[in-house]
PDB file of C-alpha atoms in Angstrom:
ATOM      1  CA  MET A   1      14.744  82.426  11.061  1.00 58.00           C
ATOM      2  CA  VAL A   2      12.995  80.162   8.148  1.00 67.00           C
ATOM      3  CA  ILE A   3      15.421  79.318   5.114  1.00 76.00           C
ATOM      4  CA  SER A   4      13.586  79.855   2.078  1.00 83.00           C
ATOM      5  CA  GLU A   5      14.092  78.745  -1.620  1.00 87.00           C
ATOM      6  CA  GLN A   6      12.426  79.754  -4.556  1.00 91.00           C
ATOM      7  CA  LYS A   7      10.565  76.884  -6.813  1.00 93.00           C
ATOM      8  CA  PRO A   8      11.533  76.430 -10.114  1.00 95.00           C
ATOM      9  CA  ILE A   9       9.820  78.891 -12.441  1.00 96.00           C
ATOM     10  CA  GLU A  10       8.614  76.217 -14.587  1.00 97.00           C
ATOM     11  CA  GLU A  11       6.879  74.602 -11.335  1.00 96.00           C
ATOM     12  CA  ILE A  12       5.268  77.975 -10.358  1.00 97.00           C
ATOM     13  CA  LEU A  13       3.928  78.458 -13.920  1.00 97.00           C
ATOM     14  CA  GLU A  14       2.049  75.180 -13.728  1.00 97.00           C
ATOM     15  CA  TYR A  15       0.521  76.338 -10.586  1.00 97.00           C
ATOM     16  CA  LEU A  16      -0.619  79.152 -12.415  1.00 98.00           C
ATOM     17  CA  LYS A  17      -2.056  77.317 -15.641  1.00 96.00           C
ATOM     18  CA  ASP A  18      -5.304  78.262 -15.127  1.00 97.00           C
ATOM     19  CA  ALA A  19      -5.117  81.533 -14.009  1.00 98.00           C
ATOM     20  CA  LYS A  20      -5.378  84.914 -15.909  1.00 98.00           C
ATOM     21  CA  LYS A  21      -5.260  87.722 -13.008  1.00 98.00           C
ATOM     22  CA  VAL A  22      -2.882  87.609 -10.338  1.00 98.00           C
ATOM     23  CA  ILE A  23      -1.878  89.253  -7.353  1.00 98.00           C
ATOM     24  CA  ILE A  24       2.052  88.622  -5.814  1.00 98.00           C
ATOM     25  CA  THR A  25       2.851  89.217  -2.366  1.00 98.00           C
ATOM     26  CA  GLY A  26       6.128  88.621  -1.041  1.00 97.00           C
ATOM     27  CA  CYS A  27       7.552  88.884   2.703  1.00 96.00           C
ATOM     28  CA  GLY A  28       9.640  91.645   4.581  1.00 95.00           C
ATOM     29  CA  GLU A  29      11.229  88.877   6.789  1.00 93.00           C
ATOM     30  CA  CYS A  30      13.082  85.555   6.071  1.00 90.00           C
ATOM     31  CA  ALA A  31      12.006  85.443   2.343  1.00 93.00           C
ATOM     32  CA  THR A  32      13.569  88.828   1.789  1.00 93.00           C
ATOM     33  CA  VAL A  33      16.627  88.113   3.573  1.00 91.00           C
ATOM     34  CA  CYS A  34      16.911  84.811   1.756  1.00 92.00           C
ATOM     35  CA  LYS A  35      16.596  86.797  -1.567  1.00 94.00           C
ATOM     36  CA  VAL A  36      13.180  84.981  -2.695  1.00 95.00           C
ATOM     37  CA  GLY A  37      10.354  87.126  -2.031  1.00 96.00           C
ATOM     38  CA  GLY A  38      11.674  90.724  -1.345  1.00 96.00           C
ATOM     39  CA  GLU A  39      10.782  93.679  -3.396  1.00 97.00           C
ATOM     40  CA  ASP A  40      13.523  93.206  -6.200  1.00 97.00           C
ATOM     41  CA  GLU A  41      12.294  89.655  -6.494  1.00 97.00           C
ATOM     42  CA  VAL A  42       8.652  90.468  -6.793  1.00 98.00           C
ATOM     43  CA  GLU A  43       9.038  92.757  -9.500  1.00 98.00           C
ATOM     44  CA  GLU A  44      11.329  90.042 -11.080  1.00 98.00           C
ATOM     45  CA  MET A  45       8.417  87.540 -11.147  1.00 98.00           C
ATOM     46  CA  LYS A  46       5.866  90.110 -12.173  1.00 98.00           C
ATOM     47  CA  THR A  47       8.010  90.738 -15.071  1.00 98.00           C
ATOM     48  CA  ILE A  48       7.804  86.763 -16.034  1.00 98.00           C
ATOM     49  CA  LEU A  49       4.748  86.416 -15.209  1.00 98.00           C
ATOM     50  CA  GLU A  50       3.559  89.563 -17.687  1.00 98.00           C
ATOM     51  CA  ASP A  51       5.609  88.050 -20.304  1.00 98.00           C
ATOM     52  CA  GLU A  52       4.132  84.533 -19.825  1.00 97.00           C
ATOM     53  CA  GLY A  53       0.705  86.559 -20.443  1.00 98.00           C
ATOM     54  CA  LEU A  54      -0.675  86.667 -16.955  1.00 98.00           C
ATOM     55  CA  GLU A  55      -2.071  90.182 -15.746  1.00 98.00           C
ATOM     56  CA  VAL A  56      -0.441  90.724 -12.567  1.00 98.00           C
ATOM     57  CA  ILE A  57      -3.123  93.108 -10.690  1.00 97.00           C
ATOM     58  CA  GLY A  58      -0.905  94.236  -7.917  1.00 97.00           C
ATOM     59  CA  THR A  59       2.069  93.335  -5.854  1.00 98.00           C
ATOM     60  CA  LYS A  60       2.981  94.002  -1.985  1.00 97.00           C
ATOM     61  CA  VAL A  61       5.827  92.911   0.002  1.00 98.00           C
ATOM     62  CA  LEU A  62       4.224  91.993   3.572  1.00 97.00           C
ATOM     63  CA  SER A  63       5.740  93.001   6.710  1.00 96.00           C
ATOM     64  CA  THR A  64       5.487  89.754   7.836  1.00 94.00           C
ATOM     65  CA  SER A  65       3.537  86.985   5.600  1.00 95.00           C
ATOM     66  CA  CYS A  66       3.107  84.575   8.555  1.00 94.00           C
ATOM     67  CA  ASN A  67       1.280  87.285  10.772  1.00 96.00           C
ATOM     68  CA  LEU A  68      -2.698  87.009   9.887  1.00 96.00           C
ATOM     69  CA  LEU A  69      -3.502  90.475  11.746  1.00 96.00           C
ATOM     70  CA  LEU A  70      -0.860  91.926   9.760  1.00 96.00           C
ATOM     71  CA  ASP A  71      -1.698  90.337   6.339  1.00 96.00           C
ATOM     72  CA  LYS A  72      -5.544  91.195   6.791  1.00 95.00           C
ATOM     73  CA  LYS A  73      -4.270  95.234   7.428  1.00 96.00           C
ATOM     74  CA  GLU A  74      -1.725  95.434   4.490  1.00 96.00           C
ATOM     75  CA  LEU A  75      -4.139  93.224   1.970  1.00 96.00           C
ATOM     76  CA  LYS A  76      -7.182  95.956   2.361  1.00 95.00           C
ATOM     77  CA  GLU A  77      -5.799  97.984  -0.242  1.00 94.00           C
ATOM     78  CA  PHE A  78      -6.537  95.083  -2.717  1.00 95.00           C
ATOM     79  CA  LYS A  79      -9.924  94.186  -1.079  1.00 94.00           C
ATOM     80  CA  LYS A  80     -11.776  94.886  -4.784  1.00 95.00           C
ATOM     81  CA  GLU A  81      -8.989  93.348  -6.490  1.00 94.00           C
ATOM     82  CA  LEU A  82      -8.865  90.193  -4.590  1.00 92.00           C
ATOM     83  CA  LYS A  83     -12.632  89.597  -5.846  1.00 94.00           C
ATOM     84  CA  GLU A  84     -11.569  89.587  -9.563  1.00 95.00           C
ATOM     85  CA  ILE A  85      -8.207  87.626  -9.317  1.00 97.00           C
ATOM     86  CA  ASP A  86      -7.382  83.947 -10.244  1.00 97.00           C
ATOM     87  CA  ALA A  87      -4.693  83.321  -7.786  1.00 98.00           C
ATOM     88  CA  ILE A  88      -2.476  84.770  -5.330  1.00 97.00           C
ATOM     89  CA  LEU A  89       1.251  84.038  -5.772  1.00 98.00           C
ATOM     90  CA  CYS A  90       2.776  84.097  -2.177  1.00 97.00           C
ATOM     91  CA  MET A  91       6.511  84.237  -2.363  1.00 97.00           C
ATOM     92  CA  ALA A  92       6.956  83.401   1.369  1.00 95.00           C
ATOM     93  CA  CYS A  93       7.827  80.265   3.432  1.00 91.00           C
ATOM     94  CA  GLY A  94       5.083  77.599   3.756  1.00 91.00           C
ATOM     95  CA  ASP A  95       3.672  79.134   6.759  1.00 93.00           C
ATOM     96  CA  GLY A  96       3.442  82.656   5.143  1.00 94.00           C
ATOM     97  CA  ALA A  97       1.789  81.006   1.981  1.00 93.00           C
ATOM     98  CA  GLN A  98      -0.698  79.044   4.322  1.00 95.00           C
ATOM     99  CA  THR A  99      -1.677  82.545   6.111  1.00 96.00           C
ATOM    100  CA  VAL A 100      -1.998  84.607   3.278  1.00 95.00           C
TER     101      VAL A 100
END
């Protein structure tokens, strides 16, 4: 299992400084166990980003962010939205973020 740690919120906001519309994804495996990317953490991040003026188009905790085939299947529900957003905030390990 990978041990995940959330970046400081200031760093996350800096990455998103040019974004207006975002989708947030979490991971149902390591990030959930480490309490940095499960349902609760994704919802908390949604609130933080909305308070900062970003529009969160959707959220999804993927079964396992590092599985490309599952990600494609699970993100199909956002097919239209993916064309409209400026960024995806992936709350997962580095492998999961690269895969998403």
